XYZ file of N, CA, C and O in Angstrom:
428
model
N -155.129 -196.869 371.492
C -156.132 -197.987 370.664
C -155.814 -198.029 368.899
O -155.267 -197.121 368.448
N -155.693 -198.459 368.484
C -155.176 -199.305 367.750
C -156.097 -198.703 366.147
O -157.157 -198.728 366.300
N -155.462 -198.439 365.013
C -155.841 -197.805 364.101
C -156.773 -198.758 363.395
O -158.040 -198.068 363.222
N -157.125 -200.133 363.440
C -157.752 -201.482 362.958
C -158.847 -200.968 363.862
O -160.203 -201.395 363.597
N -158.931 -200.299 365.297
C -160.215 -200.928 365.756
C -161.217 -199.415 365.619
O -162.356 -199.622 365.875
N -160.589 -198.103 365.065
C -161.214 -197.038 365.199
C -162.504 -197.193 364.222
O -163.839 -196.296 364.507
N -162.920 -198.499 363.148
C -163.795 -198.443 362.277
C -164.898 -198.702 363.464
O -165.698 -198.914 362.723
N -164.757 -199.144 364.551
C -166.206 -200.170 365.157
C -167.121 -198.712 365.744
O -167.834 -199.056 366.436
N -166.264 -197.591 365.838
C -167.128 -196.370 366.431
C -167.780 -195.565 365.548
O -167.148 -195.531 364.069
N -168.269 -194.528 365.854
C -168.630 -193.621 365.206
C -167.823 -192.643 364.849
O -167.068 -192.617 365.227
N -168.067 -191.863 363.717
C -167.443 -190.295 363.170
C -167.231 -190.748 365.039
O -166.753 -188.991 365.083
N -168.240 -189.355 365.232
C -168.194 -188.693 366.335
C -168.085 -189.369 367.664
O -167.104 -188.147 368.403
N -168.095 -190.653 367.910
C -166.933 -191.133 369.474
C -165.865 -190.551 368.970
O -164.510 -190.245 369.571
N -165.135 -191.113 368.061
C -163.734 -191.201 367.439
C -163.011 -188.987 367.269
O -162.332 -188.957 368.362
N -164.389 -188.094 367.136
C -164.137 -187.003 366.876
C -163.738 -186.784 368.178
O -162.537 -185.786 368.866
N -164.869 -186.981 369.262
C -164.966 -186.742 370.554
C -163.355 -187.351 371.384
O -162.539 -186.585 372.590
N -162.909 -188.964 371.423
C -161.798 -189.305 371.426
C -160.451 -188.517 370.662
O -159.257 -188.400 371.738
N -160.286 -188.122 369.581
C -159.417 -187.384 369.226
C -158.869 -186.222 370.542
O -157.873 -185.815 370.540
N -159.713 -185.476 370.389
C -160.395 -184.124 371.313
C -159.848 -184.172 372.260
O -159.096 -183.651 372.609
N -160.347 -185.300 372.659
C -159.965 -185.495 374.609
C -158.632 -186.079 374.705
O -157.865 -185.287 375.692
N -157.928 -185.950 374.145
C -156.811 -186.612 374.267
C -155.852 -185.086 373.808
O -154.454 -185.379 374.921
N -156.061 -184.382 373.049
C -155.064 -182.764 373.413
C -155.589 -182.698 375.032
O -155.053 -182.231 375.562
N -157.023 -182.501 375.434
C -157.311 -182.070 376.867
C -157.108 -182.714 377.900
O -156.727 -182.233 378.764
N -156.208 -183.953 377.685
C -155.836 -185.314 378.188
C -154.221 -184.534 379.132
O -154.526 -185.502 379.979
N -153.587 -183.876 378.385
C -152.805 -183.178 379.291
C -152.057 -181.637 379.092
O -152.413 -181.202 378.433
N -152.000 -181.501 380.492
C -151.695 -180.162 381.205
C -150.656 -179.355 379.886
O -151.339 -178.012 379.785
N -149.864 -179.810 380.035
C -148.797 -179.077 378.871
C -150.271 -178.501 377.377
O -150.404 -177.369 376.921
N -150.738 -179.385 376.929
C -151.201 -179.282 375.763
C -152.363 -178.407 375.874
O -152.633 -177.107 375.363
N -153.324 -178.336 377.217
C -154.146 -177.599 377.281
C -153.229 -175.659 377.385
O -153.584 -174.733 377.525
N -151.977 -175.475 378.198
C -151.334 -174.729 377.981
C -151.068 -174.013 377.041
O -151.232 -172.898 377.223
N -150.551 -174.814 375.973
C -150.264 -174.424 374.844
C -151.118 -174.142 373.978
O -151.538 -172.539 373.542
N -152.440 -174.439 374.140
C -153.949 -173.663 373.567
C -154.400 -172.451 374.137
O -154.806 -171.596 373.251
N -154.055 -172.389 375.598
C -154.495 -171.044 375.935
C -153.560 -169.924 376.307
O -153.754 -169.066 375.362
N -152.341 -170.221 376.068
C -151.215 -169.565 375.378
C -151.639 -169.198 373.820
O -151.042 -167.840 373.759
N -152.223 -169.736 373.031
C -152.174 -169.243 371.207
C -153.109 -168.688 371.000
O -153.346 -167.488 370.101
N -154.132 -169.403 372.403
C -155.621 -168.962 372.149
C -155.149 -167.077 372.455
O -155.559 -166.240 371.963
N -154.435 -166.705 373.536
C -154.235 -164.715 373.655
C -153.205 -164.807 372.333
O -153.107 -163.276 372.616
N -152.358 -164.969 371.902
C -151.824 -164.241 370.303
C -152.619 -164.537 369.223
O -153.440 -165.051 368.731
N -151.627 -163.253 368.142
C -152.893 -163.557 366.570
C -151.935 -164.062 366.126
O -152.284 -165.058 365.477
N -150.724 -165.162 366.145
C -150.313 -165.896 365.819
C -148.904 -165.588 366.724
O -148.379 -165.073 367.069
N -148.175 -167.565 366.292
C -147.076 -168.011 366.999
C -145.691 -168.527 366.337
O -146.793 -169.340 365.967
N -145.044 -169.248 367.207
C -144.174 -169.896 366.014
C -143.766 -171.002 367.817
O -143.704 -170.268 368.119
N -142.999 -171.766 367.274
C -142.870 -173.193 367.747
C -141.944 -172.127 369.128
O -142.138 -172.187 370.334
N -141.237 -171.540 368.730
C -140.344 -171.350 369.845
C -141.091 -169.826 371.420
O -140.296 -169.963 371.887
N -141.459 -168.973 369.970
C -142.566 -168.849 371.273
C -142.923 -169.610 372.497
O -143.093 -168.925 373.438
N -143.916 -170.857 372.241
C -143.882 -171.472 372.661
C -143.655 -172.639 373.733
O -143.664 -172.272 375.137
N -142.190 -172.763 373.327
C -141.587 -172.783 374.438
C -140.269 -172.207 374.712
O -140.541 -172.333 376.712
N -140.540 -170.551 374.876
C -140.335 -169.549 375.499
C -141.102 -169.538 377.336
O -141.056 -168.937 377.890
N -142.646 -169.299 376.552
C -143.605 -169.384 377.508
C -143.840 -170.312 378.164
O -144.312 -170.407 379.721
N -143.981 -171.755 377.723
C -144.260 -173.140 378.651
C -142.950 -173.522 379.565
O -142.961 -174.428 380.146
N -141.726 -173.068 378.539
C -140.877 -173.883 379.822
C -140.567 -175.365 379.274
O -139.541 -175.527 380.300
N -140.572 -176.091 378.086
C -140.729 -177.143 377.728
C -139.469 -177.561 376.739
O -139.539 -176.486 375.951
N -139.108 -178.376 376.092
C -138.081 -178.395 374.921
C -138.646 -178.407 374.117
O -140.474 -178.680 374.011
N -138.059 -177.393 373.079
C -138.549 -177.092 371.747
C -139.484 -179.485 371.060
O -139.989 -178.671 370.298
N -137.559 -180.000 371.327
C -138.785 -181.776 370.761
C -140.280 -181.721 371.250
O -141.094 -182.114 370.974
N -140.255 -181.631 372.899
C -141.321 -181.713 373.290
C -142.806 -180.730 372.877
O -143.936 -181.334 372.957
N -142.290 -179.227 372.800
C -143.639 -179.006 371.964
C -143.803 -178.764 371.035
O -145.278 -179.199 370.802
N -143.066 -179.253 369.869
C -143.209 -180.491 368.836
C -144.351 -180.903 369.019
O -145.585 -181.173 368.519
N -144.114 -182.021 369.566
C -144.274 -182.949 370.096
C -146.294 -182.929 370.121
O -147.608 -183.320 370.069
N -146.875 -182.136 371.165
C -147.807 -181.564 371.469
C -148.187 -180.794 370.626
O -149.078 -180.554 370.201
N -147.651 -180.033 369.669
C -148.080 -179.659 368.339
C -148.669 -179.936 367.992
O -150.110 -180.618 366.718
N -147.772 -181.397 367.187
C -148.683 -182.566 366.600
C -150.224 -182.953 366.449
O -151.339 -183.132 365.779
N -149.755 -183.198 368.380
C -151.494 -184.305 368.888
C -152.527 -182.863 368.984
O -153.365 -183.329 368.035
N -152.395 -181.491 369.308
C -153.279 -180.800 368.319
C -153.629 -180.223 367.067
O -154.764 -180.275 367.180
N -153.316 -180.278 366.868
C -153.364 -180.500 365.152
C -153.857 -181.244 364.885
O -154.508 -181.572 363.829
N -153.195 -182.385 364.596
C -154.207 -183.081 363.979
C -155.656 -183.869 364.417
O -156.603 -184.179 364.025
N -155.954 -183.323 365.753
C -156.943 -182.965 366.140
C -157.876 -181.550 365.672
O -158.819 -181.553 365.283
N -157.271 -181.092 364.398
C -157.213 -180.029 363.835
C -157.753 -178.259 364.187
O -158.323 -177.931 363.962
N -157.047 -178.542 365.432
C -157.123 -177.763 366.541
C -156.528 -176.152 366.290
O -156.726 -174.741 366.725
N -155.235 -176.370 365.659
C -154.826 -175.636 364.852
C -154.578 -175.183 363.625
O -154.957 -176.015 362.819
N -154.264 -173.594 362.860
C -154.221 -173.029 361.687
C -152.717 -173.001 361.663
O -152.175 -172.654 363.126
N -152.378 -172.989 360.746
C -151.477 -171.824 360.484
C -150.160 -171.870 359.232
O -151.076 -172.511 357.798
N -149.828 -171.078 358.737
C -148.681 -171.214 358.038
C -147.408 -170.344 358.139
O -146.840 -169.999 358.598
N -146.468 -170.801 356.810
C -145.449 -170.086 357.288
C -144.831 -169.040 356.639
O -145.233 -168.371 355.990
N -144.174 -168.211 357.575
C -143.221 -167.100 357.793
C -142.231 -166.817 357.835
O -141.252 -167.186 358.374
N -141.788 -166.563 356.512
C -139.959 -167.485 355.924
C -140.158 -168.581 356.621
O -140.995 -169.677 355.780
N -139.296 -168.946 357.055
C -138.642 -170.669 357.182
C -139.627 -170.883 358.515
O -139.367 -172.256 358.946
N -140.207 -170.811 359.134
C -140.700 -170.579 360.221
C -142.501 -170.878 360.229
O -143.520 -169.966 359.749
N -142.918 -171.870 360.833
C -144.906 -172.149 360.467
C -145.305 -170.698 361.154
O -144.767 -171.396 363.132
N -145.945 -170.400 361.901
C -146.865 -169.600 362.725
C -148.231 -170.290 362.801
O -149.067 -170.630 361.661
N -148.265 -170.727 364.433
C -149.667 -170.841 364.897
C -150.499 -170.325 365.178
O -150.428 -169.282 365.954
N -151.844 -170.633 364.677
C -153.395 -169.771 365.227
C -153.900 -171.023 365.718
O -154.455 -172.110 364.808
N -155.105 -170.244 366.714
C -156.219 -171.204 366.646
C -157.222 -171.204 365.371
O -157.870 -170.458 364.687
N -157.909 -172.692 365.109
C -158.628 -172.786 364.431
C -160.654 -172.791 365.547
O -160.582 -173.999 365.495
N -160.352 -171.532 365.321
C -161.701 -171.898 365.705
C -163.475 -172.774 365.407
O -163.935 -172.524 366.684
N -163.182 -172.183 364.252
C -164.097 -173.430 363.689
C -164.660 -174.822 364.132
O -164.910 -175.213 364.442
N -163.555 -174.790 364.231
C -162.653 -176.507 364.895
C -163.646 -176.289 365.910
O -164.420 -177.574 366.752
N -162.842 -175.528 366.801
C -163.616 -175.515 368.310
C -165.094 -175.311 368.638
O -165.413 -176.096 369.764
N -165.269 -174.612 367.888
C -166.770 -174.468 368.065
C -167.652 -175.855 366.952
O -168.688 -176.087 367.625
N -166.936 -176.282 366.000
C -168.013 -177.572 365.683
C -167.522 -179.467 367.450
O -168.495 -179.408 367.616
N -166.018 -178.805 367.910
C -166.605 -179.724 369.010
C -166.682 -179.323 370.074
O -167.922 -180.151 370.613
N -167.200 -177.957 370.383
C -168.353 -178.123 371.682
C -169.660 -178.463 370.861
O -170.380 -178.338 371.504
N -170.321 -178.353 369.965
C -171.537 -178.153 369.486
C -171.432 -180.007 368.968
O -172.298 -181.137 369.638
N -170.382 -180.501 369.114
C -170.000 -182.441 368.924
C -171.102 -183.121 370.265
O -170.850 -183.880 370.845
N -170.153 -182.303 371.586
C -169.962 -182.552 372.570
C -171.267 -182.190 373.622
O -171.665 -182.948 373.957
N -172.020 -180.791 372.749
C -173.413 -180.781 373.696
C -174.063 -181.459 372.973
O -174.969 -182.071 373.610
N -174.116 -181.913 371.668
C -175.170 -182.637 371.168
C -174.560 -184.434 371.886
O -175.794 -184.716 372.467
N -173.469 -184.549 371.614
C -173.520 -186.150 372.345
C -174.109 -186.171 373.726
O -174.285 -187.161 374.523
N -173.774 -185.307 375.289
C -174.319 -185.492 376.268
C -175.663 -184.971 376.575
O -176.667 -185.375 377.118
N -176.378 -184.476 375.043
C -177.656 -184.350 375.259
C -177.857 -185.983 375.088
O -179.243 -186.000 375.514
N -178.132 -185.863 374.398
C -177.921 -187.383 373.872
C -178.093 -188.690 375.105
O -178.521 -189.076 374.882
N -176.906 -188.660 376.139
C -176.499 -189.407 376.305
C -177.557 -189.422 377.880
O -176.921 -190.244 379.418
N -177.512 -188.264 378.553
C -178.068 -187.861 379.755
C -179.119 -188.363 380.029
O -180.283 -188.205 378.959
N -179.544 -189.121 381.130
C -180.668 -189.498 381.476
C -180.989 -188.289 382.750
O -180.176 -187.728 384.046
N -182.051 -189.254 383.788
C -182.042 -188.392 384.556
C -182.417 -189.345 386.242
O -182.840 -189.604 386.490
N -180.665 -189.983 386.339
C -180.541 -190.284 386.606
C -181.167 -189.896 388.566
O -179.744 -188.848 388.724
N -181.030 -190.273 389.550
C -180.910 -189.942 391.159
C -182.139 -188.807 390.777
O -181.834 -188.473 391.808
């Protein structure tokens, strides 16, 4: 989706699309699952667990981070990741609200 076309849609629609992109790839789902079970972790921890290359993991982390689903800070020279639980709750509320408004009594 081109950036110039995003203004055609509501913020809620754009947020759902951004977060849906995260869940559209099994590696990103696995990364989120792994991070959710850790207090915090660095990229190399994820590489060791998931089995993909460090550049590939970094690209997936960028997509996840763009959606606001990660928090973290530097520990020395390494960036430590953890889940942004409040963003997950916002997404859950947004998702529930969106489908409650659009659900009809079909069939």
